Coordinates of C-alpha atoms in Angstrom, one line a residue:
X1 CA 0.0 0.0 0.0
X2 CA 1.0 3.6 0.2
X3 CA 2.8 3.3 3.4
X4 CA 5.1 0.6 2.0
X5 CA 6.9 3.1 -0.2
X6 CA 7.1 6.0 2.3
X7 CA 4.1 7.9 1.0
X8 CA 2.8 10.4 3.5
X9 CA -0.4 12.3 3.9
X10 CA -1.1 15.9 4.8
X11 CA -4.1 15.1 7.0
X12 CA -4.7 12.9 10.1
X13 CA -8.2 11.7 8.9
X14 CA -6.6 9.0 6.8
X15 CA -4.6 7.8 9.8
X16 CA -7.7 7.7 11.9
X17 CA -9.6 5.7 9.3
X18 CA -6.7 3.3 9.1
X19 CA -6.8 2.9 12.9
X20 CA -10.4 2.0 12.7
X21 CA -9.7 -0.6 10.1
X22 CA -6.9 -2.0 12.1
X23 CA -8.8 -2.1 15.3
X24 CA -12.2 -3.5 14.1
X25 CA -12.4 -4.5 10.5
X26 CA -9.2 -6.5 10.0
X27 CA -9.7 -8.7 13.1
X28 CA -13.2 -9.4 11.9
X29 CA -11.9 -10.2 8.5
X30 CA -9.4 -12.7 9.8
X31 CA -12.1 -14.5 11.9
X32 CA -14.7 -14.5 9.2
X33 CA -12.3 -15.4 6.4
X34 CA -10.9 -18.3 8.3
X35 CA -14.3 -19.7 9.2
X36 CA -15.8 -19.2 5.7
X37 CA -12.8 -20.7 3.8
X38 CA -12.6 -23.7 6.2
X39 CA -16.3 -24.3 5.5
X40 CA -15.6 -24.1 1.8
X41 CA -12.9 -26.7 2.2
X42 CA -15.2 -29.0 4.1
X43 CA -17.9 -28.8 1.5
X44 CA -15.7 -28.9 -1.6
X45 CA -13.7 -31.9 -0.4
X46 CA -16.8 -34.0 0.1
X47 CA -17.4 -37.1 -2.1
X48 CA -19.8 -35.5 -4.4
X49 CA -17.4 -32.6 -5.4
X50 CA -14.1 -34.4 -5.0
X51 CA -14.0 -35.9 -8.5
X52 CA -14.6 -32.5 -10.2
X53 CA -11.6 -30.5 -11.2
X54 CA -13.4 -27.1 -10.7
X55 CA -14.1 -27.9 -7.1
X56 CA -10.6 -29.0 -6.5
X57 CA -9.3 -25.7 -7.9
X58 CA -11.7 -23.8 -5.7
X59 CA -10.5 -25.8 -2.7
X60 CA -6.9 -24.7 -3.6
X61 CA -8.2 -21.1 -3.8
X62 CA -9.7 -21.4 -0.3
X63 CA -6.3 -22.3 1.1
X64 CA -4.7 -19.4 -0.8
X65 CA -7.3 -17.0 0.6
X66 CA -6.7 -18.1 4.2
X67 CA -2.9 -17.6 3.8
X68 CA -3.4 -14.2 2.0
X69 CA -5.7 -12.9 4.8
X70 CA -3.3 -13.9 7.5
X71 CA -0.3 -12.5 5.7
X72 CA -1.8 -9.2 4.9
X73 CA -3.7 -8.5 8.1
X74 CA -1.0 -9.7 10.5
X75 CA 1.1 -6.6 9.7
X76 CA -1.6 -4.2 10.7
X77 CA -2.5 -6.2 13.8
X78 CA 1.2 -6.4 14.9
X79 CA 1.6 -2.7 14.4
X80 CA -1.5 -2.0 16.4
X81 CA -0.5 -4.1 19.4
X82 CA 3.3 -3.4 19.4
X83 CA 3.5 -0.1 17.6
X84 CA 6.2 -1.5 15.3
X85 CA 6.1 -2.7 11.8
X86 CA 6.5 -6.5 11.6
X87 CA 8.7 -6.2 8.5
X88 CA 11.2 -4.0 10.3
X89 CA 12.1 -6.5 12.9
X90 CA 14.7 -8.5 11.0
X91 CA 16.0 -8.9 7.5
X92 CA 14.7 -12.4 6.8
X93 CA 11.3 -11.6 8.2
X94 CA 11.2 -8.6 5.9
X95 CA 12.1 -10.7 2.8
X96 CA 9.9 -13.7 3.6
X97 CA 6.9 -11.5 4.4
X98 CA 7.2 -9.4 1.2
X99 CA 7.8 -12.6 -0.8
X100 CA 4.8 -14.5 0.5
X101 CA 2.6 -11.4 0.3
X102 CA 3.4 -10.8 -3.4
X103 CA 3.4 -14.5 -4.3
X104 CA 0.0 -15.2 -2.7
X105 CA -1.6 -12.2 -4.5
X106 CA -0.2 -13.6 -7.8
X107 CA -1.4 -17.1 -7.2
X108 CA -4.8 -16.0 -6.1
X109 CA -5.2 -14.2 -9.4
X110 CA -3.8 -16.8 -11.7
X111 CA -5.6 -19.8 -10.1
X112 CA -8.8 -18.2 -11.3
X113 CA -7.4 -18.0 -14.8
X114 CA -6.4 -21.7 -14.7
X115 CA -9.8 -22.9 -13.4
X116 CA -11.7 -20.7 -15.9
X117 CA -9.8 -22.2 -18.9
X118 CA -10.1 -25.7 -17.3
X119 CA -13.9 -25.1 -17.0
X120 CA -14.1 -24.0 -20.7
X121 CA -12.2 -27.1 -21.8
X122 CA -14.6 -29.3 -19.8
X123 CA -17.9 -27.9 -21.1
X124 CA -16.6 -28.0 -24.7
X125 CA -15.5 -31.7 -24.3
X126 CA -11.9 -30.9 -25.2
X127 CA -10.5 -33.3 -22.6
X128 CA -10.3 -36.9 -23.8
X129 CA -10.8 -38.2 -20.3
X130 CA -12.4 -36.7 -17.3
X131 CA -9.8 -38.0 -14.8
X132 CA -8.5 -35.2 -12.5
X133 CA -6.0 -37.2 -10.5
X134 CA -2.9 -35.6 -11.9
X135 CA -4.2 -32.5 -13.8
X136 CA -5.1 -30.3 -10.9
X137 CA -2.0 -31.2 -8.9
X138 CA 0.3 -30.8 -11.8
X139 CA -1.1 -27.4 -12.9
X140 CA -1.1 -26.1 -9.4
X141 CA 2.5 -27.1 -8.7
X142 CA 3.6 -25.5 -12.0
X143 CA 1.8 -22.3 -11.1
X144 CA 3.4 -22.1 -7.7
X145 CA 6.9 -22.8 -9.0
X146 CA 6.6 -20.1 -11.7
X147 CA 5.2 -17.5 -9.3
X148 CA 7.9 -18.2 -6.7
X149 CA 10.5 -17.9 -9.5
X150 CA 9.2 -14.5 -10.6
X151 CA 9.1 -13.2 -6.9
X152 CA 12.5 -14.5 -5.9
X153 CA 14.1 -11.1 -6.4
X154 CA 12.8 -9.9 -3.1
X155 CA 15.4 -12.0 -1.3
X156 CA 18.2 -10.0 -3.0
X157 CA 17.0 -6.4 -3.1
X158 CA 15.3 -5.9 0.3
X159 CA 17.0 -5.0 3.5
X160 CA 18.8 -1.8 4.5
X161 CA 20.3 -0.6 7.7
X162 CA 19.9 3.1 8.4
X163 CA 21.2 5.5 11.1
X164 CA 18.7 7.7 13.0
X165 CA 19.5 10.4 15.6
X166 CA 18.3 9.4 19.0
X167 CA 15.8 11.7 20.7
X168 CA 16.1 12.8 24.3
X169 CA 12.6 11.9 25.5
X170 CA 13.1 13.9 28.8
X171 CA 13.3 17.2 26.8
X172 CA 10.2 16.6 24.7
X173 CA 8.0 18.1 27.4
X174 CA 9.9 21.3 27.3
X175 CA 8.9 22.1 23.8
X176 CA 5.3 22.0 22.5
X177 CA 5.5 20.4 19.0
X178 CA 1.8 21.0 18.4
X179 CA 2.2 24.7 19.0
X180 CA 5.3 24.7 16.8
X181 CA 3.4 23.2 13.9
X182 CA 0.6 25.7 14.1
X183 CA 2.8 28.9 14.4
X184 CA 3.5 31.2 11.4
X185 CA 6.8 32.8 12.3
X186 CA 9.4 34.9 10.5
X187 CA 13.1 34.0 9.9
X188 CA 14.3 35.1 13.4
X189 CA 11.7 33.0 15.2
X190 CA 12.4 30.1 12.9
X191 CA 16.1 30.3 13.9
X192 CA 15.2 30.3 17.6
X193 CA 12.8 27.4 17.2
X194 CA 15.3 25.3 15.1
X195 CA 17.9 25.9 17.8
X196 CA 15.6 24.7 20.5
X197 CA 14.7 21.6 18.4
X198 CA 18.4 20.8 17.9
X199 CA 18.7 20.4 21.7
X200 CA 16.4 17.5 21.6
X201 CA 18.9 15.3 19.7
X202 CA 22.1 13.7 20.9
X203 CA 24.4 13.6 17.9
X204 CA 27.0 11.4 19.6
X205 CA 24.6 8.5 20.2
X206 CA 23.0 7.7 16.9
X207 CA 20.7 4.7 16.6
X208 CA 21.0 2.1 13.9
X209 CA 17.9 0.3 12.7
X210 CA 16.9 -2.1 10.1
X211 CA 14.3 -0.9 7.6
X212 CA 12.4 -3.1 5.2
X213 CA 13.1 -1.1 2.0
X214 CA 15.2 -1.7 -1.1
X215 CA 18.9 -1.2 -1.1
X216 CA 20.4 1.9 -2.8
X217 CA 21.3 -0.1 -6.0
X218 CA 17.7 -1.3 -6.4
X219 CA 15.8 1.6 -5.1
X220 CA 14.5 2.8 -8.5
X221 CA 13.6 -0.7 -9.6
X222 CA 11.7 -1.3 -6.4
X223 CA 9.7 2.0 -6.6
X224 CA 9.0 2.1 -10.3
X225 CA 9.1 -1.3 -12.0
X226 CA 7.7 -3.6 -9.3
X227 CA 4.3 -1.6 -9.2
X228 CA 4.2 -2.0 -12.9
X229 CA 4.8 -5.7 -12.7
X230 CA 2.0 -5.9 -10.1
X231 CA -0.4 -4.1 -12.3
X232 CA 0.3 -6.4 -15.2
X233 CA 0.6 -9.8 -13.4
X234 CA -2.0 -9.3 -10.7
X235 CA -4.7 -7.2 -12.4
X236 CA -4.3 -6.4 -16.1
X237 CA -3.3 -9.7 -17.7
X238 CA -5.6 -11.9 -15.5
X239 CA -8.4 -9.4 -16.2
X240 CA -8.1 -9.9 -20.0
X241 CA -7.8 -13.7 -19.8
X242 CA -10.7 -14.0 -17.4
X243 CA -12.9 -11.9 -19.6
X244 CA -12.0 -14.0 -22.6
X245 CA -12.5 -17.3 -20.9
X246 CA -15.7 -16.4 -19.1
X247 CA -17.3 -14.8 -22.2
X248 CA -16.4 -18.0 -24.1
X249 CA -18.1 -20.1 -21.4
X250 CA -21.2 -18.0 -21.5
X251 CA -21.5 -17.9 -25.3
X252 CA -21.0 -21.7 -25.6
X253 CA -23.5 -22.4 -22.8
X254 CA -26.1 -20.2 -24.4
X255 CA -25.6 -21.9 -27.8
X256 CA -25.9 -25.3 -26.3
X257 CA -29.1 -24.5 -24.5
X258 CA -30.7 -23.0 -27.7
X259 CA -29.7 -26.1 -29.7
X260 CA -31.2 -28.4 -27.1
X261 CA -34.4 -26.3 -27.0
X262 CA -34.8 -26.4 -30.8
X263 CA -34.4 -30.2 -30.9
X264 CA -36.7 -30.6 -28.0
X265 CA -34.1 -32.6 -26.0
X266 CA -34.4 -32.5 -22.2
X267 CA -31.2 -31.7 -20.5
X268 CA -29.5 -34.4 -18.5
X269 CA -28.9 -34.1 -14.8
X270 CA -25.1 -34.1 -15.4
X271 CA -25.5 -31.2 -17.8
X272 CA -27.5 -29.2 -15.2
X273 CA -24.8 -29.9 -12.6
X274 CA -22.1 -28.6 -14.9
X275 CA -24.1 -25.5 -15.4
X276 CA -24.5 -24.9 -11.7
X277 CA -20.7 -25.2 -11.2
X278 CA -20.2 -22.8 -14.0
X279 CA -22.5 -20.2 -12.3
X280 CA -20.5 -20.6 -9.1
X281 CA -17.2 -20.0 -10.9
X282 CA -18.6 -17.0 -12.8
X283 CA -19.8 -15.4 -9.5
X284 CA -16.3 -15.6 -8.0
X285 CA -14.7 -14.3 -11.2
X286 CA -17.0 -11.3 -11.4
X287 CA -16.3 -10.3 -7.8
X288 CA -12.6 -10.6 -8.5
X289 CA -12.9 -8.4 -11.6
X290 CA -14.9 -5.8 -9.6
X291 CA -12.9 -5.7 -6.4
X292 CA -9.3 -6.9 -6.9
X293 CA -8.4 -5.5 -10.3
X294 CA -9.5 -1.8 -9.7
X295 CA -7.9 -1.8 -6.2
X296 CA -4.6 -3.2 -7.4
X297 CA -4.4 -0.8 -10.4
X298 CA -5.3 2.3 -8.3
X299 CA -2.9 1.4 -5.5
X300 CA 0.0 0.7 -7.8
X301 CA -0.5 3.9 -9.8
X302 CA -0.4 5.9 -6.6
X303 CA 2.7 4.1 -5.6
X304 CA 4.4 5.2 -8.8
X305 CA 3.1 8.8 -8.6
X306 CA 3.8 9.6 -5.0
X307 CA 7.0 7.6 -4.4
X308 CA 10.0 9.4 -5.7
X309 CA 13.5 8.2 -5.1
X310 CA 14.8 11.7 -4.1
X311 CA 11.8 13.4 -2.6
X312 CA 8.7 11.9 -1.0
X313 CA 5.5 13.6 -2.3
X314 CA 2.7 14.3 0.1
X315 CA -0.4 12.3 -0.9
X316 CA -3.7 14.2 -0.4
X317 CA -5.9 12.9 2.3
X318 CA -8.7 12.1 -0.1
X319 CA -6.5 9.8 -2.2
X320 CA -5.0 8.1 0.9
X321 CA -8.5 7.5 2.2
X322 CA -9.5 6.0 -1.2
X323 CA -6.4 3.7 -1.1
X324 CA -7.3 2.4 2.3
X325 CA -10.9 1.7 1.2
X326 CA -9.8 -0.1 -1.9
X327 CA -7.2 -2.1 0.0
X328 CA -9.8 -3.2 2.5
X329 CA -12.1 -4.3 -0.4
X330 CA -9.2 -6.2 -1.9
X331 CA -8.8 -8.1 1.4
X332 CA -12.6 -8.6 1.6
X333 CA -12.7 -10.4 -1.7
X334 CA -10.6 -13.2 -0.2
X335 CA -13.1 -13.7 2.7
X336 CA -16.5 -13.8 1.0
X337 CA -16.2 -16.8 -1.3
X338 CA -18.3 -18.9 1.1
X339 CA -21.2 -16.3 0.7
X340 CA -20.8 -16.4 -3.1
X341 CA -20.9 -20.2 -3.3
X342 CA -23.9 -20.3 -1.0
X343 CA -25.9 -17.8 -3.0
X344 CA -25.0 -19.0 -6.5
X345 CA -24.6 -22.8 -6.1
X346 CA -27.6 -24.9 -5.2
X347 CA -25.4 -28.1 -5.0
X348 CA -23.1 -26.3 -2.6
X349 CA -26.0 -25.3 -0.4
X350 CA -27.4 -28.8 -0.4
X351 CA -24.0 -30.3 0.6
X352 CA -23.6 -27.7 3.2
X353 CA -27.0 -28.5 4.7
X354 CA -26.1 -32.2 4.7
X355 CA -22.9 -31.4 6.5
X356 CA -24.8 -29.3 9.0
X357 CA -27.5 -31.9 9.5
X358 CA -24.8 -34.6 10.1
X359 CA -23.3 -32.4 12.8
X360 CA -26.7 -31.9 14.4
X361 CA -27.6 -35.6 14.2
X362 CA -24.3 -36.5 15.8
X363 CA -25.4 -34.7 19.0
X364 CA -28.9 -36.2 19.1
X365 CA -29.9 -39.3 21.1
X366 CA -29.5 -42.7 19.6
X367 CA -33.2 -43.6 19.5
X368 CA -34.0 -40.3 17.7
X369 CA -31.4 -41.0 15.1
X370 CA -32.8 -44.5 14.5
X371 CA -36.3 -43.1 14.1
X372 CA -35.0 -40.5 11.6
X373 CA -33.2 -43.3 9.6
X374 CA -36.4 -45.4 9.6
X375 CA -38.5 -42.5 8.4
X376 CA -36.0 -41.8 5.6
X377 CA -36.1 -45.5 4.6
X378 CA -39.9 -45.5 4.5
X379 CA -40.0 -42.4 2.4
X380 CA -37.3 -43.4 0.0
X381 CA -38.2 -47.1 -0.7
X382 CA -41.1 -47.2 -3.2
X383 CA -44.2 -49.4 -2.5
X384 CA -44.3 -52.7 -4.4
X385 CA -46.4 -52.8 -7.5
X386 CA -49.6 -54.9 -7.5
X387 CA -48.5 -56.9 -10.5
X388 CA -45.5 -58.3 -8.6
X389 CA -47.7 -59.3 -5.7
X390 CA -50.0 -61.2 -8.0
X391 CA -47.1 -63.0 -9.6
X392 CA -45.6 -63.8 -6.2
X393 CA -48.9 -65.2 -4.9
X394 CA -49.9 -67.1 -8.0
X395 CA -46.6 -69.0 -8.5
X396 CA -46.5 -70.8 -5.2
X397 CA -50.2 -71.9 -5.6
X398 CA -49.5 -73.5 -8.9
X399 CA -46.4 -75.2 -7.5
X400 CA -48.3 -76.6 -4.5
X401 CA -51.2 -77.9 -6.6
X402 CA -48.9 -79.7 -9.0
X403 CA -47.0 -81.3 -6.1
X404 CA -50.2 -82.5 -4.2
X405 CA -51.5 -84.1 -7.4
X406 CA -48.4 -86.1 -7.7
X407 CA -49.0 -89.8 -6.8
X408 CA -45.7 -90.2 -5.0
X409 CA -46.5 -87.3 -2.7
X410 CA -50.0 -88.9 -1.9
X411 CA -48.2 -92.2 -1.1
X412 CA -45.8 -90.5 1.3
X413 CA -48.5 -88.7 3.1
X414 CA -50.6 -91.8 3.5
X415 CA -47.6 -93.7 4.9
X416 CA -47.0 -91.0 7.4
X417 CA -50.6 -91.0 8.6
X418 CA -50.5 -94.8 9.0
X419 CA -47.3 -94.5 11.0
X420 CA -48.8 -92.0 13.3
X421 CA -51.8 -94.1 13.9

């Protein structure tokens, strides 16, 4: 975000709004995102969905969303509780944190591209076989390796040790900084004030700190080219590919439905199930296009505009306020997939209700669960047809009459009667 590159604001309203986000919204986002994505995993990994490649990709997306929310929100929460940026604690924490944060944002965008093209190939019957044993695992591993390779430069360009003058805290009460910032003074008063400020510092005892910024050799590359790469790889290129693949899916589905209606053919149950999964995927993709892409583009453009290598520009409060809102919407997208699946997928709702009913039935008494199972069996098993009853009743009668008319059978019965007498 804007703070990552030293961008400052000329108003405290943006800082207050960020404090509200850090105190209330991001903790709620962590809790809700964790619960929602875990429920998505529980439903998508059930037996009904496990053999479908789209559901497996969406399960991978749920794991990526959980990691993304924890990675992005942990920095704000750590700063709120300890008043220190987590990335400035050590060099390796800085590099690992920035690497995972960038890699997860890339994977979250490109996994949607992969599943959209996979969905298009499935509905157009381009796959010779529907087995998903190795296809999902192989494509996911290739995507992770490629993304990690393109983000490996963070381990070489980040990390810088800077020297700061240490402030004498005991003398801060002797000078009112608030009054100093509100005064309009001439050159003489400015000299007196600067002289009094110089007494607050101890020049002989400087403090050396680690700062999570790029080294001097890579400063321009970090400030200018990396935001451009983020615009292209996180927003622009996935946006174009997702628009192409989803429009192709919609056009092919509409043509197929029209052809079936003209022929008067009733759609199969498998065809309806594929269409319901397609609607789920389209809902997630539309939310990504509406929330993630504009947020990433706006944030990265402001990084380029207000992050100079020599001088740090002051960002207006309105723009910094907009950046904070868009960034919170970007994080929100990774926590609402459970709501999208529930609203757009009837199969997902049905499996979730089954999971919920199983959890509720587990806590019920044993006799009540037996009664429920008996009621289910009675309602599910169809009654026998009258024709089968007639056949079952008529066949034994014929057999019995034929046996009784047999002379050997009559001889045996008469012998037994005489023996009893």
